[in-house]
GROMACS .gro file of C-alpha atoms in nm:
model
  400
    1UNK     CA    1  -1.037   2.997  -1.546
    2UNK     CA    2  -1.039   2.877  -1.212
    3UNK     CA    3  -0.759   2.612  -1.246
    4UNK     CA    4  -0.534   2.909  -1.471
    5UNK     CA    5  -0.589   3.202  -1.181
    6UNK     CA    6  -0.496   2.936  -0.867
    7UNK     CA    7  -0.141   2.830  -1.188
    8UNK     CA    8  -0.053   3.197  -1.175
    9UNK     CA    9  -0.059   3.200  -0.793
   10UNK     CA   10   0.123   2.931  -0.760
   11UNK     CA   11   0.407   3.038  -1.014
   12UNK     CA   12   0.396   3.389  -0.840
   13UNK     CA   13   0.518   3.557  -1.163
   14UNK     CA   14   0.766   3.401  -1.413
   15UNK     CA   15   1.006   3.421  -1.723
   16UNK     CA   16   0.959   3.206  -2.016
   17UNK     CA   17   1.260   3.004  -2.056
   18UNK     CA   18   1.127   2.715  -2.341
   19UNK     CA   19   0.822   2.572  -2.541
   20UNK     CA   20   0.837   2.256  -2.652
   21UNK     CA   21   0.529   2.126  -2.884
   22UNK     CA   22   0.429   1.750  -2.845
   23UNK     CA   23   0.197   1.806  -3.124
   24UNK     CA   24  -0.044   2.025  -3.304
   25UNK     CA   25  -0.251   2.011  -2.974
   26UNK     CA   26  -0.056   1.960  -2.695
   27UNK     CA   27   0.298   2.168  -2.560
   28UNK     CA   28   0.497   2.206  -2.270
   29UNK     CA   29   0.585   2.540  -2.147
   30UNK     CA   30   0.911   2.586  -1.894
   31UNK     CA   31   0.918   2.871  -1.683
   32UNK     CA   32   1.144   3.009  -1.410
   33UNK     CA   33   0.953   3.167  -1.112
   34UNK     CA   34   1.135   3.438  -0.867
   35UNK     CA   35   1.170   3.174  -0.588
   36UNK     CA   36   1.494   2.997  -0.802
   37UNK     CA   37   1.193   2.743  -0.889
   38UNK     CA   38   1.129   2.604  -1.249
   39UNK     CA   39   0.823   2.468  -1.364
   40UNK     CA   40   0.684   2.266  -1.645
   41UNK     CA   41   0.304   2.398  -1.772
   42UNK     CA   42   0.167   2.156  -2.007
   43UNK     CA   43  -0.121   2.244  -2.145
   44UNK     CA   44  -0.355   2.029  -2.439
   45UNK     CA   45  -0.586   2.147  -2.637
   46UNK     CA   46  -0.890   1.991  -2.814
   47UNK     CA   47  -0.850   1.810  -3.146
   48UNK     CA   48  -1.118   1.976  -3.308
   49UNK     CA   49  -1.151   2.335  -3.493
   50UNK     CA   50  -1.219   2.515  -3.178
   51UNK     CA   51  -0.916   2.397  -2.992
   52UNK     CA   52  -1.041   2.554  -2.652
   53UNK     CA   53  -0.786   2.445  -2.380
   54UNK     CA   54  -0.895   2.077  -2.286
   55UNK     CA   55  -0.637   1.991  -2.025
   56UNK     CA   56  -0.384   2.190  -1.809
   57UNK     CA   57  -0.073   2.065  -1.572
   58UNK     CA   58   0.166   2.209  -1.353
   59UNK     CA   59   0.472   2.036  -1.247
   60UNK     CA   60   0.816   2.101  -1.114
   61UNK     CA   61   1.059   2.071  -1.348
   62UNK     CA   62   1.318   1.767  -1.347
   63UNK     CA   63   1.686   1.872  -1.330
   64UNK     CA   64   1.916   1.765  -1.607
   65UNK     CA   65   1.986   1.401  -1.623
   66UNK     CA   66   1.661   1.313  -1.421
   67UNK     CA   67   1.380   1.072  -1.558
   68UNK     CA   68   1.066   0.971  -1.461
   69UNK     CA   69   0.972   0.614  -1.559
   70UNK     CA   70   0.822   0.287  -1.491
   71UNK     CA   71   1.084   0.034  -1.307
   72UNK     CA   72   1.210  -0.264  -1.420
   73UNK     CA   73   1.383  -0.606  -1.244
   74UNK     CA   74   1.711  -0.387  -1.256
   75UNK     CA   75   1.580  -0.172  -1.060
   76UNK     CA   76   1.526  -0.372  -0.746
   77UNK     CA   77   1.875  -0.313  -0.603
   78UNK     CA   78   1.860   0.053  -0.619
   79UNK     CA   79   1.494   0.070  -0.545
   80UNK     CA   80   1.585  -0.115  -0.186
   81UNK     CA   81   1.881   0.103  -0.164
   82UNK     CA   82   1.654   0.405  -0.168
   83UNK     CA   83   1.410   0.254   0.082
   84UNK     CA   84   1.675   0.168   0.328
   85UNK     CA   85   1.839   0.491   0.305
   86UNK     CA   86   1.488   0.679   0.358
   87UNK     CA   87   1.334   0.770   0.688
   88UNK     CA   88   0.984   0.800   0.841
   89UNK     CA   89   0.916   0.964   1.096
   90UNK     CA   90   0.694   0.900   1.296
   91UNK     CA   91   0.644   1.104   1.631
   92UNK     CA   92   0.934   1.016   1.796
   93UNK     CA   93   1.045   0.786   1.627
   94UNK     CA   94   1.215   0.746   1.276
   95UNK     CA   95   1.155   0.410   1.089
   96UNK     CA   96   1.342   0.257   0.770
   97UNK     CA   97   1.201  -0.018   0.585
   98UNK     CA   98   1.447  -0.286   0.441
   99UNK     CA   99   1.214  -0.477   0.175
  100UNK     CA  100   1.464  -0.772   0.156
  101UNK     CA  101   1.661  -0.894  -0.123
  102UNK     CA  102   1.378  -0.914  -0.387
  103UNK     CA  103   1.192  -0.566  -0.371
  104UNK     CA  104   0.981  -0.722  -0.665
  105UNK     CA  105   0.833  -1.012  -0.466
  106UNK     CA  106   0.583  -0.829  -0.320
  107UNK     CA  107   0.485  -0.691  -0.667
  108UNK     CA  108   0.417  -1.030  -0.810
  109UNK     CA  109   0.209  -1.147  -0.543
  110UNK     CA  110  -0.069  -0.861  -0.610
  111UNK     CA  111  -0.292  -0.836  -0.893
  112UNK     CA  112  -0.200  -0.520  -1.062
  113UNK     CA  113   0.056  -0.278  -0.935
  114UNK     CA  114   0.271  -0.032  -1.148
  115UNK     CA  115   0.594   0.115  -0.960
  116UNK     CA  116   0.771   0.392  -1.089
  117UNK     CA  117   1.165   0.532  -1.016
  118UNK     CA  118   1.298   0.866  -1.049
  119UNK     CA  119   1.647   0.807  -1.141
  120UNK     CA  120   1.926   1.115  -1.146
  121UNK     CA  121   2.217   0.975  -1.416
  122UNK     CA  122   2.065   0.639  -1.375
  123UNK     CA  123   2.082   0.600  -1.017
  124UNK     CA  124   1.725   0.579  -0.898
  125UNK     CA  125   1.676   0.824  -0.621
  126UNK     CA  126   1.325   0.777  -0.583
  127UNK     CA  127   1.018   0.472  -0.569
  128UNK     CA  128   0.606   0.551  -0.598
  129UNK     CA  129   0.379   0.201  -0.652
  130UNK     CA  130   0.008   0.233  -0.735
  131UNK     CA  131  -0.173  -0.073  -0.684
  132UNK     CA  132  -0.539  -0.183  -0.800
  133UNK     CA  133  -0.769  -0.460  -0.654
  134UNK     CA  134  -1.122  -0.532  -0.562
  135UNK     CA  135  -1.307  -0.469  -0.305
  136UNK     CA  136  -1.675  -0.406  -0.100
  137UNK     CA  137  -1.740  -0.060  -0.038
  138UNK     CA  138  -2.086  -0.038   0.153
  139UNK     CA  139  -2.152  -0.372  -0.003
  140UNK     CA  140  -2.132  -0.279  -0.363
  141UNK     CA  141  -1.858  -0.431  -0.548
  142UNK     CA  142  -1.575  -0.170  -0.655
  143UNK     CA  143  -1.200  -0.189  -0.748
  144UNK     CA  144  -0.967   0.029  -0.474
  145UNK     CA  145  -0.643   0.257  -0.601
  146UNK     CA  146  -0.411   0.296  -0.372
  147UNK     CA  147  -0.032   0.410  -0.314
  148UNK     CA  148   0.234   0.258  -0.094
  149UNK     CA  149   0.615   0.190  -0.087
  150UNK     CA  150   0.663   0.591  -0.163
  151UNK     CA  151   1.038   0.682  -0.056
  152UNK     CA  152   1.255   0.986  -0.193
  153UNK     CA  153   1.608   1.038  -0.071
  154UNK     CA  154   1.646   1.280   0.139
  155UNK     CA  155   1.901   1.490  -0.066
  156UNK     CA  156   1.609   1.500  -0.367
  157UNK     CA  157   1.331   1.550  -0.140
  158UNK     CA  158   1.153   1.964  -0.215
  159UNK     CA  159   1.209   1.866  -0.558
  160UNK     CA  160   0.840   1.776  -0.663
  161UNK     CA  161   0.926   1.410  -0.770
  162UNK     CA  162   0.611   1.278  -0.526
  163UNK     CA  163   0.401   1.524  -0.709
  164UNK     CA  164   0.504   1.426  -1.074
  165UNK     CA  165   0.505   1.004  -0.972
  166UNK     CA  166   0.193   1.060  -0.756
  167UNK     CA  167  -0.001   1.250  -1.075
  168UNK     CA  168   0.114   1.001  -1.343
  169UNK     CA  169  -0.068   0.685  -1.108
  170UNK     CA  170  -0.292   0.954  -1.067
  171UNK     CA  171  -0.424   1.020  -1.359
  172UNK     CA  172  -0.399   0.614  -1.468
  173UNK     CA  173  -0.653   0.609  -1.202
  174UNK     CA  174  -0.839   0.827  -1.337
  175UNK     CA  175  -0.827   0.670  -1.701
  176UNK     CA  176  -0.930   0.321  -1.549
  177UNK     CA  177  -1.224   0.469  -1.409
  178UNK     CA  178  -1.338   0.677  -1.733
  179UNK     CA  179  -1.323   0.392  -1.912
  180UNK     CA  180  -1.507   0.193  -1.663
  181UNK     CA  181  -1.776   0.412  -1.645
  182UNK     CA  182  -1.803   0.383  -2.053
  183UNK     CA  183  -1.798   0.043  -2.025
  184UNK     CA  184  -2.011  -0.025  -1.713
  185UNK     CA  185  -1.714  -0.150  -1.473
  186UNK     CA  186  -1.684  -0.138  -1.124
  187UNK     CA  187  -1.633   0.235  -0.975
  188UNK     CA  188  -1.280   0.299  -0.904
  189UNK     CA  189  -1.222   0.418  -0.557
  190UNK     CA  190  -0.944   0.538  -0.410
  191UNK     CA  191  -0.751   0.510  -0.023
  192UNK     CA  192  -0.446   0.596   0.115
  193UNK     CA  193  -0.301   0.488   0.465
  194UNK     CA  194  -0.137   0.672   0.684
  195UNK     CA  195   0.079   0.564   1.017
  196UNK     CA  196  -0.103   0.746   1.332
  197UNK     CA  197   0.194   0.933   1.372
  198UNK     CA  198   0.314   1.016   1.059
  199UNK     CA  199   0.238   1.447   1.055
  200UNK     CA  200   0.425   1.462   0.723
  201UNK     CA  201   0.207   1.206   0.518
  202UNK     CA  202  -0.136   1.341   0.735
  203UNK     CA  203  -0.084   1.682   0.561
  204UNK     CA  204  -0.073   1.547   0.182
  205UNK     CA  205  -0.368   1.596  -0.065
  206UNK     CA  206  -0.621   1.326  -0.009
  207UNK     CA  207  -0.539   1.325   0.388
  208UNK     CA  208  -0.860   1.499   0.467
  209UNK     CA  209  -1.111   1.217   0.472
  210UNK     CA  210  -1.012   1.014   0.776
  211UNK     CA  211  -1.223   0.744   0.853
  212UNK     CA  212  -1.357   0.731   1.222
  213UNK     CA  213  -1.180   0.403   1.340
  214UNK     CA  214  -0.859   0.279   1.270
  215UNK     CA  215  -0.697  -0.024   1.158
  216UNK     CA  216  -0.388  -0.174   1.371
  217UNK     CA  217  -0.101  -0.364   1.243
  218UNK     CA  218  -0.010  -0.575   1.543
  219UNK     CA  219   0.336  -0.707   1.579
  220UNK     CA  220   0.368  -1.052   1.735
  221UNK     CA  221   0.724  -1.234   1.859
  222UNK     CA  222   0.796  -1.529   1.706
  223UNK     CA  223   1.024  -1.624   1.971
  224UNK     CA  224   0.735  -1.575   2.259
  225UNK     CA  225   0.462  -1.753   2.003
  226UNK     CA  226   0.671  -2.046   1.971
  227UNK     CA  227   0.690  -2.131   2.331
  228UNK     CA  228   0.285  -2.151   2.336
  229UNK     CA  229   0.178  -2.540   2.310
  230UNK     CA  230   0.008  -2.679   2.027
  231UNK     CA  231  -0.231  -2.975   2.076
  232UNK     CA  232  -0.451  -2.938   1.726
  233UNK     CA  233  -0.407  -3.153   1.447
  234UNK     CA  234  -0.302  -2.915   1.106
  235UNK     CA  235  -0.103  -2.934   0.797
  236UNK     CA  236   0.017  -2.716   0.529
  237UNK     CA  237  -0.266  -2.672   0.272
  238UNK     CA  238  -0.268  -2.809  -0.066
  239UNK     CA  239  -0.562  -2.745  -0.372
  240UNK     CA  240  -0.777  -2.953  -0.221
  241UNK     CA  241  -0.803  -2.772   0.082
  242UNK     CA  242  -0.965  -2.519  -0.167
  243UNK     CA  243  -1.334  -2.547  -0.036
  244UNK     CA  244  -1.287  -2.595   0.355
  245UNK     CA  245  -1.016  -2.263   0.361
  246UNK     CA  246  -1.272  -2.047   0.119
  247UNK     CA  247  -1.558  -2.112   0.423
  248UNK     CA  248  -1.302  -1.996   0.729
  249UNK     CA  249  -1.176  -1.718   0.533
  250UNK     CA  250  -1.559  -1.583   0.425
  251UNK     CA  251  -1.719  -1.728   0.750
  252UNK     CA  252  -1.420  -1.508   0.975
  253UNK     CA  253  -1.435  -1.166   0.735
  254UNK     CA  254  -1.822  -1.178   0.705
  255UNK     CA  255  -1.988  -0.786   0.626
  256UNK     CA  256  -1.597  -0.620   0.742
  257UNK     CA  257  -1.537  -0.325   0.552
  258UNK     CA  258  -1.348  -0.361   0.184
  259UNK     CA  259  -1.349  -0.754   0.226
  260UNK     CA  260  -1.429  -0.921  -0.089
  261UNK     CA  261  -1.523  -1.299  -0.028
  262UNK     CA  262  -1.351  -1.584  -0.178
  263UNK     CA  263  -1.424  -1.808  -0.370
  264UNK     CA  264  -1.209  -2.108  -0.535
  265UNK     CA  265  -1.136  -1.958  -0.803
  266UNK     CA  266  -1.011  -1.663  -0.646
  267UNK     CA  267  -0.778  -1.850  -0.366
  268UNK     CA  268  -0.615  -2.006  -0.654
  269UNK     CA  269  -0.544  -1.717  -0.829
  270UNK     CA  270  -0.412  -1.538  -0.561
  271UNK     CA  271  -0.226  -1.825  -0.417
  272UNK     CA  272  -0.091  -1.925  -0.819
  273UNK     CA  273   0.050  -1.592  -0.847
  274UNK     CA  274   0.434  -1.624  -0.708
  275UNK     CA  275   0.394  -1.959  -0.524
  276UNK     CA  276   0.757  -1.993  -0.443
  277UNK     CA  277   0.703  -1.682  -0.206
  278UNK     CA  278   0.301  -1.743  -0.147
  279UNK     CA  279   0.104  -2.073  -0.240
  280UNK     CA  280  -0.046  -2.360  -0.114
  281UNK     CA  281   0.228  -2.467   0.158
  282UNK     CA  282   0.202  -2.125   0.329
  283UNK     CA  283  -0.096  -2.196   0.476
  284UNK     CA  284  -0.159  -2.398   0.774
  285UNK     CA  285  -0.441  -2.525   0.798
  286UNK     CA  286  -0.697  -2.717   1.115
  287UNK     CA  287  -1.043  -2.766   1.166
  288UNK     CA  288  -1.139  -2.451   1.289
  289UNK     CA  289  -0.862  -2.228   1.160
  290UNK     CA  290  -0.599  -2.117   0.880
  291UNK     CA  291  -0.362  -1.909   0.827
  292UNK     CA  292  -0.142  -1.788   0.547
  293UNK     CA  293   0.187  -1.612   0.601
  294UNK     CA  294   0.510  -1.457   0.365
  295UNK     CA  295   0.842  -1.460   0.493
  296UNK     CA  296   0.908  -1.136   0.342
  297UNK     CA  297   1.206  -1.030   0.547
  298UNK     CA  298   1.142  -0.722   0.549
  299UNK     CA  299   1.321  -0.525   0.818
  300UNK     CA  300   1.201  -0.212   0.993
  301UNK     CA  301   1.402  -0.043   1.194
  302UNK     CA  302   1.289   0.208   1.472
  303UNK     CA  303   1.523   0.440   1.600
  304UNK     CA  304   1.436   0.764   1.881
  305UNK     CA  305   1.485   1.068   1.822
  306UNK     CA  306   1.567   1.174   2.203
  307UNK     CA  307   1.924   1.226   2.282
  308UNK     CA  308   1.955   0.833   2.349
  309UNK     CA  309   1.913   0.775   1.992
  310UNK     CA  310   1.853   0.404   2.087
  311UNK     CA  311   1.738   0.169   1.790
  312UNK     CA  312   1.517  -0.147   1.752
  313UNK     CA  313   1.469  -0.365   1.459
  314UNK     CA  314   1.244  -0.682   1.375
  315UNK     CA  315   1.236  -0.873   1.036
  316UNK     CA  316   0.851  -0.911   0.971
  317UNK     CA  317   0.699  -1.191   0.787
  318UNK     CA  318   0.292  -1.128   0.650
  319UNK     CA  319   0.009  -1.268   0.755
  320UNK     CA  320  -0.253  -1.247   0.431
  321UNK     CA  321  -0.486  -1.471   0.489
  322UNK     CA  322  -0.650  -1.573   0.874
  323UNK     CA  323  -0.974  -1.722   0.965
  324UNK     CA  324  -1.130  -1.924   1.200
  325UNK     CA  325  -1.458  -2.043   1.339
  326UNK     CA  326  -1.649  -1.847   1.599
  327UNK     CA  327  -1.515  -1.931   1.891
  328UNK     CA  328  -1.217  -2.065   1.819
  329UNK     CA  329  -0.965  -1.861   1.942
  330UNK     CA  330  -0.760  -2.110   2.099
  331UNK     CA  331  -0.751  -2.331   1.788
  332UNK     CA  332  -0.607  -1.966   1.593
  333UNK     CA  333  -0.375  -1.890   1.853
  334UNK     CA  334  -0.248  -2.236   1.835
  335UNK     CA  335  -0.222  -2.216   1.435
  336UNK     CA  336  -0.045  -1.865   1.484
  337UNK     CA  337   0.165  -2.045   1.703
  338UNK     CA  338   0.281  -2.296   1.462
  339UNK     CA  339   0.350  -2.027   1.165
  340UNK     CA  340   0.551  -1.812   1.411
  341UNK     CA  341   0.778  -2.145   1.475
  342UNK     CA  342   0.828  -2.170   1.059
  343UNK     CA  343   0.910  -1.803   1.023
  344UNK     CA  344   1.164  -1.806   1.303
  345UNK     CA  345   1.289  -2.116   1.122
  346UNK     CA  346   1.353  -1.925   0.813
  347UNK     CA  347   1.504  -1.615   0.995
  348UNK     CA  348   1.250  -1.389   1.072
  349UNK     CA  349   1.198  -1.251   1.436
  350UNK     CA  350   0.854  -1.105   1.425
  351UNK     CA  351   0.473  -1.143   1.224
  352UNK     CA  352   0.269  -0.885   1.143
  353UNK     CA  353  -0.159  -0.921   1.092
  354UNK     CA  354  -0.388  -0.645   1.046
  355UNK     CA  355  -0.714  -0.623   1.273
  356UNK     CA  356  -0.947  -0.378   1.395
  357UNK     CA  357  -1.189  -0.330   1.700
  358UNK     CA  358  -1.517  -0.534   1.542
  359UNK     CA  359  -1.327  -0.758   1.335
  360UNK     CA  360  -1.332  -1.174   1.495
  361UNK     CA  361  -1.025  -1.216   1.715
  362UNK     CA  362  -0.897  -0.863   1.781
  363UNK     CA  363  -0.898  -0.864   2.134
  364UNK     CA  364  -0.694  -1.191   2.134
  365UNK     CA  365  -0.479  -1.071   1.871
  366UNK     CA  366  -0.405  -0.744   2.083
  367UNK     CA  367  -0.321  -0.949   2.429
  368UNK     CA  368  -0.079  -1.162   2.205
  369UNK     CA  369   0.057  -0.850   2.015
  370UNK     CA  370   0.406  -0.700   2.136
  371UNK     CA  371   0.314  -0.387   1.975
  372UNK     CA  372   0.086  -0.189   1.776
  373UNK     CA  373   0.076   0.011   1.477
  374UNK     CA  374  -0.192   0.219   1.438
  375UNK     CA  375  -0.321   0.327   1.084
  376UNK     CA  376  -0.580   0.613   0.983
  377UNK     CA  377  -0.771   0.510   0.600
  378UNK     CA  378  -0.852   0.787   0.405
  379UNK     CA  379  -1.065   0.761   0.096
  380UNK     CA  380  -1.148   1.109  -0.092
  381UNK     CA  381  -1.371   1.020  -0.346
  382UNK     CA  382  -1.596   0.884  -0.084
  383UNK     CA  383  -1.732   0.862   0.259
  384UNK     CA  384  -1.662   0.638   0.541
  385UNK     CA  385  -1.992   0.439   0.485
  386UNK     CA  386  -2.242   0.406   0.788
  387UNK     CA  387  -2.205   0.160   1.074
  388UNK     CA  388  -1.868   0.016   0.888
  389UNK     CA  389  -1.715   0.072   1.246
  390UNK     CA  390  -1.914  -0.197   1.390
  391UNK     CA  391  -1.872  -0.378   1.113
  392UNK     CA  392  -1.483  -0.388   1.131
  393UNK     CA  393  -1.270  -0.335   0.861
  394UNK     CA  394  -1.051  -0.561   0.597
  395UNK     CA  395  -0.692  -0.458   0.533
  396UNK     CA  396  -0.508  -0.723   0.287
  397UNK     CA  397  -0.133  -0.696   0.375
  398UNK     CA  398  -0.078  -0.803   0.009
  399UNK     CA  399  -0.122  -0.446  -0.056
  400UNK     CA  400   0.064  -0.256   0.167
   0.00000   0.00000   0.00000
């Protein structure tokens, strides 16, 4: 009665316009509300003799010629199309995201990720991925939901389209986790990430559970890295590297927040899933350090909002995998060193590594850093656990 009472305040009065039935227990009802607004109100029943009302949705209904549906390798072109046409803003700033000629790349290098597209008379007009993956949560093993790449074009946005995509990964979500509760799987958590600055994003559902440190995404120059000497012996990693990379990557990530150690087994599935964009030769490998990087080419570009309007723009390759031994700094900054010389070699200007304030290397990550991007992690279904600040915290730029 609850859910029904806060439906009729948000329709504010209406006039029946269509019922469609689905079945003998579930319809959609489409209203018009005074505001020029039309809705969709599906509601399902139960499929048993007392058919009380089992499940009730409101959404915004889709104009003619609009659908709703999960994207496919066709869609890449207009799925990049809508993200560089698409602008975040972001204080005083405003920041478009080119993800390169392959949007789908970055989909095939994580484990399981479903996007969806709104397209208007086929032209998609609007992108929504929900990713799954495992991680530690308070050091219990769980499996994290999350959204990213989310982009509407500005002439669609007010239209509900986040709502509906958001609800449908939504409610997947929710099915995963029913159905690992049934079956004793791992809990399925959920996060979202939000830029510091982003006031639009900080004021969606979910927002509301800010965790008490923040994560940085620091962005380093390739040019300036490349001029800083390198006196280690390395070389780009092959399988049996397996064992000696496993022990940096654990050894460096240790008790941080969401970080879910390695083992071989898991570096070779991670590094088997696209290897001509991610595998064995991306990392780089010493003694005392690795690290893994993507030339994604992905190109953000910042422009101000002042009367200047000046712009700025970088094409970011991905750090995904660093370690290195305790005290070893200078052995990781000279590794860094030699990846930033490969990604300027294949046309990319900047990298891009996540850190925060506990995690090893984060002070000499933020003297090296040109900039920094601040993140706030939210997670609603649960609480920042105790003492993770000192503990640091994990962000895998796979998924983001």
């Amino acid at each position: 009665m609850g859910l029904l009472h806060w439906l009729a305040g948000q329709l504010q009065g209406f006039a029946l316009d269509s019922i469609t039935r689905a079945s003998d227990v579930a319809a959609t009802v489409r209203v018009s509300c005074p505001n020029g607004r039309t809705w969709d109100l599906k509601v399902t029943l139960e499929d048993a003799p007392t058919q009380r009302i089992e499940w009730v949705q409101l959404d915004r209904a889709l104009l003619d010629g609009m659908e709703v549906r999960v994207a496919g390798p066709g869609d890449g072109a207009g799925i990049a199309e809508v993200c560089r046409n698409t602008e975040i803003v972001l204080g005083d700033l405003a920041v478009t995201i080119d993800p390169g000629e392959d949007y789908f790349a970055a989909i095939r290098l994580m484990d399981q990720a479903t996007v969806l597209v709104a397209t208007h008379h086929d032209r998609v007009v609007a992108v929504h991925c929900g990713v799954s993956y495992p991680i530690t949560y308070n050091g219990e093993r769980q499996n994290m939901s999350q959204i990213l790449h989310s982009r509407v074009l500005k002439e669609y946005a007010g239209l509900g389209l986040w709502s509906i995509m958001n609800r449908i990964l939504v409610n997947g979500s929710r099915a995963r986790g029913v159905e690992a509760a049934r079956t004793g799987g791992y809990f399925q958590n959920g996060c979202a990430y939000f830029a510091a600055d982003n006031e639009a994003a900080r004021r969606l559902n979910g927002a509301q559970s800010p965790w008490s440190f923040q994560p940085l995404r620091l962005v380093l120059s390739c040019e300036w890295l490349a001029t800083r000497a390198t006196t280690i012996e390395w070389h780009a990693a092959d399988p049996t590297d397996a064992v000696h990379v496993v022990e940096l990557l654990n050894d460096t990530h240790a008790g941080e927040e969401l970080f879910v150690p390695y083992t071989e087994a898991s570096l070779r599935e991670r590094l088997g899933r696209a290897p001509d964009a991610y595998g064995w030769p991306n990392l780089l490998v010493s003694d005392d350090a690795v690290i893994g990087v993507w030339n994604a080419g992905r190109t953000h570009t910042k422009r101000r909002l002042d009367a200047g309007g000046s712009t700025r723009s970088s094409v970011r390759a991905l750090v995904f995998d660093h370690g290195f031994r305790a005290g070893a700094e200078d052995a990781f900054e000279q590794i860094l060193a030699e990846a930033a010389r490969r990604a300027m070699a294949a046309g990319m200007t900047h990298l891009t590594i996540f850190t925060s304030d506990a995690a090893r290397g984060s002070t000499r990550l933020r003297e090296l850093a040109e900039e920094s991007e601040p993140y706030i992690l939210s997670t609603p279904y649960t609480p920042e656990p105790e003492g993770a600040a000192a503990r640091g915290l994990y962000v895998d730029q796979v998924y983001f």
